[in-house]
mmCIF file of C-alpha atoms in Angstrom:
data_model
loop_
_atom_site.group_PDB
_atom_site.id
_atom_site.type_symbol
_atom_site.label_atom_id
_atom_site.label_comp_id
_atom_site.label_asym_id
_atom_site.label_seq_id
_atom_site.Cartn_x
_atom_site.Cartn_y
_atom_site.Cartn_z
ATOM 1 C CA UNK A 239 98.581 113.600 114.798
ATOM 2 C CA UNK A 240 99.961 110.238 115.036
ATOM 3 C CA UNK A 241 103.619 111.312 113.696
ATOM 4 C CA UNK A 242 103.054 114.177 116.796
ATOM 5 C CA UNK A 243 102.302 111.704 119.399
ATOM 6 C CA UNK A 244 104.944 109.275 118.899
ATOM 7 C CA UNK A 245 107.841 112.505 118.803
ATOM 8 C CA UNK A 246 106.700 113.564 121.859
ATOM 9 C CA UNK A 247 106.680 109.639 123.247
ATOM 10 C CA UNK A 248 109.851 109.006 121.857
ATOM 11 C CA UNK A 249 111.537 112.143 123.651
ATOM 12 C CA UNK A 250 109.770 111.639 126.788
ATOM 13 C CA UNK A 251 111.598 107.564 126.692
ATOM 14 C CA UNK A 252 114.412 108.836 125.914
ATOM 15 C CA UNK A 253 114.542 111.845 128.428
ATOM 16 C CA UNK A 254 113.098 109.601 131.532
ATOM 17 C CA UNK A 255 116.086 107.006 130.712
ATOM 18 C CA UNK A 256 118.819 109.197 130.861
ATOM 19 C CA UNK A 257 117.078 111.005 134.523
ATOM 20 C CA UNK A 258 116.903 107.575 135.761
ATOM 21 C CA UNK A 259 120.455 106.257 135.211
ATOM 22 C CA UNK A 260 122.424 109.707 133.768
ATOM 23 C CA UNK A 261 123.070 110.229 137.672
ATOM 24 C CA UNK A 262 123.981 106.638 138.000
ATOM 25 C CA UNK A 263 126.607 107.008 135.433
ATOM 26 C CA UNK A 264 128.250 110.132 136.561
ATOM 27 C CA UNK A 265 128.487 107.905 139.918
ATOM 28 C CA UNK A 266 130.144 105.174 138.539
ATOM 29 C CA UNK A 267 131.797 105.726 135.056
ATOM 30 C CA UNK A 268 132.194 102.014 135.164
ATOM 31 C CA UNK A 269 128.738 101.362 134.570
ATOM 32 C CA UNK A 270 128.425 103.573 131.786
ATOM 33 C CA UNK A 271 128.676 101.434 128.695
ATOM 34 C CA UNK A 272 126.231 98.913 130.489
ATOM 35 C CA UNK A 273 123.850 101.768 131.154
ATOM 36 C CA UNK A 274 124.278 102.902 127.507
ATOM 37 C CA UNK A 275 122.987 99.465 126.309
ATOM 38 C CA UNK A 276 120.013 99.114 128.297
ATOM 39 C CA UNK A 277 118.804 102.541 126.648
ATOM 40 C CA UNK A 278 119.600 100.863 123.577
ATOM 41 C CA UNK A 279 118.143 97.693 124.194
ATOM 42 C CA UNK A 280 114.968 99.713 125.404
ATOM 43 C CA UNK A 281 114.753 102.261 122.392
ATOM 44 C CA UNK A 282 115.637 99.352 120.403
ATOM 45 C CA UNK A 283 112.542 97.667 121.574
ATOM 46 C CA UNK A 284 110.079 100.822 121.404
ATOM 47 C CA UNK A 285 110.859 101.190 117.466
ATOM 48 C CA UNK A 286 110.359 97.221 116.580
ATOM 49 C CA UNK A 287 106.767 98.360 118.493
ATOM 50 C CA UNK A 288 105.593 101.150 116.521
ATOM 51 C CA UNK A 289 103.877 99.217 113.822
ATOM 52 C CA UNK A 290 101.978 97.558 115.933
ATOM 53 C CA UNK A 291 100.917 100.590 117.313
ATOM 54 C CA UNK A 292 100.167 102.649 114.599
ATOM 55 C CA UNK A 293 96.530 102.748 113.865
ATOM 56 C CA UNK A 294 94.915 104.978 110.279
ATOM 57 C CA UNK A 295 94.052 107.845 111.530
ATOM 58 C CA UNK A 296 91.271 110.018 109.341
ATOM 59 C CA UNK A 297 89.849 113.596 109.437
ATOM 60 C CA UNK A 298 86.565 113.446 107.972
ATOM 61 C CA UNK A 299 85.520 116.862 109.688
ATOM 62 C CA UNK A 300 87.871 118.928 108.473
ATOM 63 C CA UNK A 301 89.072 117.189 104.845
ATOM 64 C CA UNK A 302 87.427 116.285 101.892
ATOM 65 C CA UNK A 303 87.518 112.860 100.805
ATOM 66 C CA UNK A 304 89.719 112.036 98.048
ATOM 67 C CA UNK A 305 89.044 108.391 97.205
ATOM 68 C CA UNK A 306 85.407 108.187 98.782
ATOM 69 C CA UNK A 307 83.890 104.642 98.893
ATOM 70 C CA UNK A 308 81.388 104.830 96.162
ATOM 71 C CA UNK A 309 83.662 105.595 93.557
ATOM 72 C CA UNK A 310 84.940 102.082 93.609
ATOM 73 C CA UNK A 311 83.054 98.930 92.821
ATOM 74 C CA UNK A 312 84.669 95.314 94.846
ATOM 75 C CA UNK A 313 84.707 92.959 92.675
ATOM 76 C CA UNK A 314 84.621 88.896 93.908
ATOM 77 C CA UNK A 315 87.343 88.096 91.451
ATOM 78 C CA UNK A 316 89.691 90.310 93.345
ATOM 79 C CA UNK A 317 90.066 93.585 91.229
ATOM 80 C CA UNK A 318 88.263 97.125 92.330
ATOM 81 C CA UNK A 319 87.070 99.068 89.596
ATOM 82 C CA UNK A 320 87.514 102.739 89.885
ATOM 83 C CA UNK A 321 84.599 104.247 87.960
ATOM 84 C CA UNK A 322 85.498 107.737 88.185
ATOM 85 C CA UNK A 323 88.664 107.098 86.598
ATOM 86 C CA UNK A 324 87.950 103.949 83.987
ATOM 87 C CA UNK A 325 90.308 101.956 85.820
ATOM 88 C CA UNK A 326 90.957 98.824 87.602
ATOM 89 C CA UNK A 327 93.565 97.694 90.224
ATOM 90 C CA UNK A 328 93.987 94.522 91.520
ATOM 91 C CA UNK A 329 92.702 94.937 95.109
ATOM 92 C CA UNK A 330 96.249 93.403 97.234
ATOM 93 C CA UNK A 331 99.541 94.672 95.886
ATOM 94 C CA UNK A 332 102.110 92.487 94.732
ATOM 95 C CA UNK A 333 102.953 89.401 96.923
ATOM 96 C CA UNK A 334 99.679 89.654 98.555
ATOM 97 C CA UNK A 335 96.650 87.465 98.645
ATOM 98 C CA UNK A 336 93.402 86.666 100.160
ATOM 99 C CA UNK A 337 90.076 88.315 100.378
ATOM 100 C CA UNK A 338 91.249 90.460 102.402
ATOM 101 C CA UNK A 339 95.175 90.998 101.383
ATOM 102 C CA UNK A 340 95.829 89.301 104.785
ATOM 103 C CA UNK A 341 98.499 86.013 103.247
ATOM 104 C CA UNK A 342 101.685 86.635 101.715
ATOM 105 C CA UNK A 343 104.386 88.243 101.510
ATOM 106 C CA UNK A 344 104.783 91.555 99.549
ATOM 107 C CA UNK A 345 107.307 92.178 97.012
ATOM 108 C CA UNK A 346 109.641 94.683 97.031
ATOM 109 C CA UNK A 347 111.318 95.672 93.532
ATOM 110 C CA UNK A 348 113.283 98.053 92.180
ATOM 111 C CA UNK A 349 112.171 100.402 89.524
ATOM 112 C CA UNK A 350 114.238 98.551 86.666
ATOM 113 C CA UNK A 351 113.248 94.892 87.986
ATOM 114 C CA UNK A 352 109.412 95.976 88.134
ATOM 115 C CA UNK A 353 109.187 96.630 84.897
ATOM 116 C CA UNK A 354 111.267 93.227 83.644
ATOM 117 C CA UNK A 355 108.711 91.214 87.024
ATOM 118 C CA UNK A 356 105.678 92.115 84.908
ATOM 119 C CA UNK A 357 106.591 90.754 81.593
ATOM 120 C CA UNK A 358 107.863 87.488 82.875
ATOM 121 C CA UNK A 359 105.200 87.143 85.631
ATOM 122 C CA UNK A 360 101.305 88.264 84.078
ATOM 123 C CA UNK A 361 101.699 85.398 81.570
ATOM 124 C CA UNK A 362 98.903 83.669 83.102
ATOM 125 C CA UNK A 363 96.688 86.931 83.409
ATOM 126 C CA UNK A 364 94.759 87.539 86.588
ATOM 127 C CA UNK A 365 90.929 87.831 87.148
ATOM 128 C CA UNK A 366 91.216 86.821 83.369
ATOM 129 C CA UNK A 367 93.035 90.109 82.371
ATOM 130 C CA UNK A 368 96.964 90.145 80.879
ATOM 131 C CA UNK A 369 97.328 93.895 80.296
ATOM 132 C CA UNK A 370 98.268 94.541 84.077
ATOM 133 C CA UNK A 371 100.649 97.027 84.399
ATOM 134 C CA UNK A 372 102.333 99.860 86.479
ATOM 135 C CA UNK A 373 100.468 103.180 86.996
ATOM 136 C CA UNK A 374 101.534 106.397 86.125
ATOM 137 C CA UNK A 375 102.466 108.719 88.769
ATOM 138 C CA UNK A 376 98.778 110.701 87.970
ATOM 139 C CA UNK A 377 96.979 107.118 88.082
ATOM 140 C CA UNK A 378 98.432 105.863 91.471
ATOM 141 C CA UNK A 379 97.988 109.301 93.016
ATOM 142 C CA UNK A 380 94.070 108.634 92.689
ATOM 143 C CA UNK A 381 94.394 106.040 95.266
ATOM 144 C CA UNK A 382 95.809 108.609 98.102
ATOM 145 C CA UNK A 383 93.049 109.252 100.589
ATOM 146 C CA UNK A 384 93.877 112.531 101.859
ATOM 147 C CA UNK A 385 91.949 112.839 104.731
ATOM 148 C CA UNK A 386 93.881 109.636 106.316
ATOM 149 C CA UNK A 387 97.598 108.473 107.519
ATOM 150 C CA UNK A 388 99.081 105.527 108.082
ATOM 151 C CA UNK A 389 97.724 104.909 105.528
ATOM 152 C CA UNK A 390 96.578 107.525 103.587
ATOM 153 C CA UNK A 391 94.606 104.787 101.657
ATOM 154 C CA UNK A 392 90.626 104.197 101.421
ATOM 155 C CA UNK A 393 90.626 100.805 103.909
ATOM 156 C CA UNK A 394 87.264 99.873 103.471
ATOM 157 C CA UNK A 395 87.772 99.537 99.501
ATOM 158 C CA UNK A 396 91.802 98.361 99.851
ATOM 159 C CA UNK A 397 91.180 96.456 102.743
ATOM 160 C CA UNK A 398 94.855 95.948 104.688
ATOM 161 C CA UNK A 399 96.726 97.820 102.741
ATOM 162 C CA UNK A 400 100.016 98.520 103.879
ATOM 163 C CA UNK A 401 102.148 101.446 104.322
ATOM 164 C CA UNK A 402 104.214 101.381 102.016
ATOM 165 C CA UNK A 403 106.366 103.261 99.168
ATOM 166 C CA UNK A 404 104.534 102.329 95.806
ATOM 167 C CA UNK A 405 106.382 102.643 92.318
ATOM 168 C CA UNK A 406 104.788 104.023 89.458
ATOM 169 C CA UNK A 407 105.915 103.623 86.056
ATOM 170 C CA UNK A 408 106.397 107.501 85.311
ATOM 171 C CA UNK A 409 110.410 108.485 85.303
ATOM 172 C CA UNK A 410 111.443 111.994 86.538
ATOM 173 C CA UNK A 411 112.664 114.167 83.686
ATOM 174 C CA UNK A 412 115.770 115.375 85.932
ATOM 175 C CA UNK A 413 117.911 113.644 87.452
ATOM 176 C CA UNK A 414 117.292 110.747 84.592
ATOM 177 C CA UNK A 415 118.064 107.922 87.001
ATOM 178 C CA UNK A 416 114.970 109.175 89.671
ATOM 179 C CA UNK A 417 110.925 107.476 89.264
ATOM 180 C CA UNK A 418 108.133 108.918 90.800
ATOM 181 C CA UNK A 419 106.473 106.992 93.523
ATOM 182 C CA UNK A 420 103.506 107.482 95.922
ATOM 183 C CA UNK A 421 104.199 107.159 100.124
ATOM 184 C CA UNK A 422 100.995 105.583 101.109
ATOM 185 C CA UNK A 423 101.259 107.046 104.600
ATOM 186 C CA UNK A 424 100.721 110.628 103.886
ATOM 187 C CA UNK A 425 99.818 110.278 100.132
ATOM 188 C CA UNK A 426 102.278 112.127 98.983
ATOM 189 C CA UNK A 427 103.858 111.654 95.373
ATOM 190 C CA UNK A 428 107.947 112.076 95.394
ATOM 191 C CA UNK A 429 110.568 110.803 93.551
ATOM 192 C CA UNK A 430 113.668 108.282 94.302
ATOM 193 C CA UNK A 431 116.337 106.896 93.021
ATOM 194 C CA UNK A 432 115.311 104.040 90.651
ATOM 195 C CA UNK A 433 117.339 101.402 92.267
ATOM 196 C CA UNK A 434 115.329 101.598 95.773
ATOM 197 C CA UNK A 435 112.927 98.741 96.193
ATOM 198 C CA UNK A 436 109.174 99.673 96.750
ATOM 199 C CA UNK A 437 106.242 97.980 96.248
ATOM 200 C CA UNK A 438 103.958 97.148 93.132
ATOM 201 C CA UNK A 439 100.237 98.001 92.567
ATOM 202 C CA UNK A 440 99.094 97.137 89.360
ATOM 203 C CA UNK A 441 96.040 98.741 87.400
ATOM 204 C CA UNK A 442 94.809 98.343 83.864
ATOM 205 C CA UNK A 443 92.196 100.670 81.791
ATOM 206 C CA UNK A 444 88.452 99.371 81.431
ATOM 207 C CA UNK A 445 87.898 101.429 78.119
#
């Protein structure tokens, strides 16, 4: 609905620009490079926008839940444990921090340099645990919550996550140099080439 609204916005800016100075430049061709910018400059501006305008949107009525709430228990020591599954993920993907997954910056890696990040940086363990590591493609697609975009994630358990393209640690059989990832804004599991950097959620099993 959201993707909807914002193609019909978009065409709507872009059509009321070019009524309001397309006569102007077929008046004056002399104007018509500055004209040109200012569309830019304003299109320009609308895109930079869109993220703070885009806002989860959910379908309880009409989809099933996919990741409902008490599935997961929220831990105090940062981690979620997903009981229907026998996992746990650390509740902020990589870079991020705080209760909430509100500080930080998150980090961006590409398939080859998250698997070298996580034997060089979960030395030190977290909530007391050093077996973190990537998700396979069937473990991070758990996470999707399919009755929401943007993002298709269960907020109220992963509180701020972003959206964002998450690698998993599964390769795709053909072509050899794709990985499977999940796009947290529709939930949807694809696969890319490997040296394209996405972000890094990191689970471990509870068994």
């Amino acid at each position: 609905a959201f993707n909807l609204a914002v193609h019909h916005l978009c065409h709507g800016i872009i059509r009321g620009l070019f009524e309001r100075y397309g006569v102007r430049m077929r008046q004056n061709n002399s104007n018509k490079s500055t004209v040109i910018t200012k569309i830019i400059l304003v299109f320009g501006l609308f895109i930079v926008a869109l993220p703070v305008m885009a806002q989860q949107v959910c379908m309880p009525d009409s989809v099933l839940s996919t990741a409902p709430t008490d599935q997961y228990q929220q831990k105090n020591d940062g981690t979620v444990i997903d009981d229907k599954n026998s996992l746990m993920w650390k509740r902020c993907l990589e870079g991020k921090t705080g209760q909430k997954c509100e500080a930080g910056e998150l980090t961006l890696l590409n398939w080859g340099e998250a698997l070298l990040w996580l034997g060089s940086n979960l030395n030190n363990g977290f909530a007391g645990y050093k077996d973190w590591r990537l998700p396979n493609i069937r473990e991070l697609n758990t996470l999707a919550e399919m009755q929401c975009q943007s993002p298709a994630i269960n907020t109220g358990v992963f509180t701020n996550a972003p959206v964002s393209h998450v690698w998993s640690s599964s390769p795709h059989s053909f072509p050899t140099d794709y990985s499977w990832y999940v796009d947290f804004n529709n939930g949807s599991s694809i696969y890319d080439f490997r040296h394209n950097n996405k972000a890094l959620w990191l689970v471990r099993d509870i068994n």
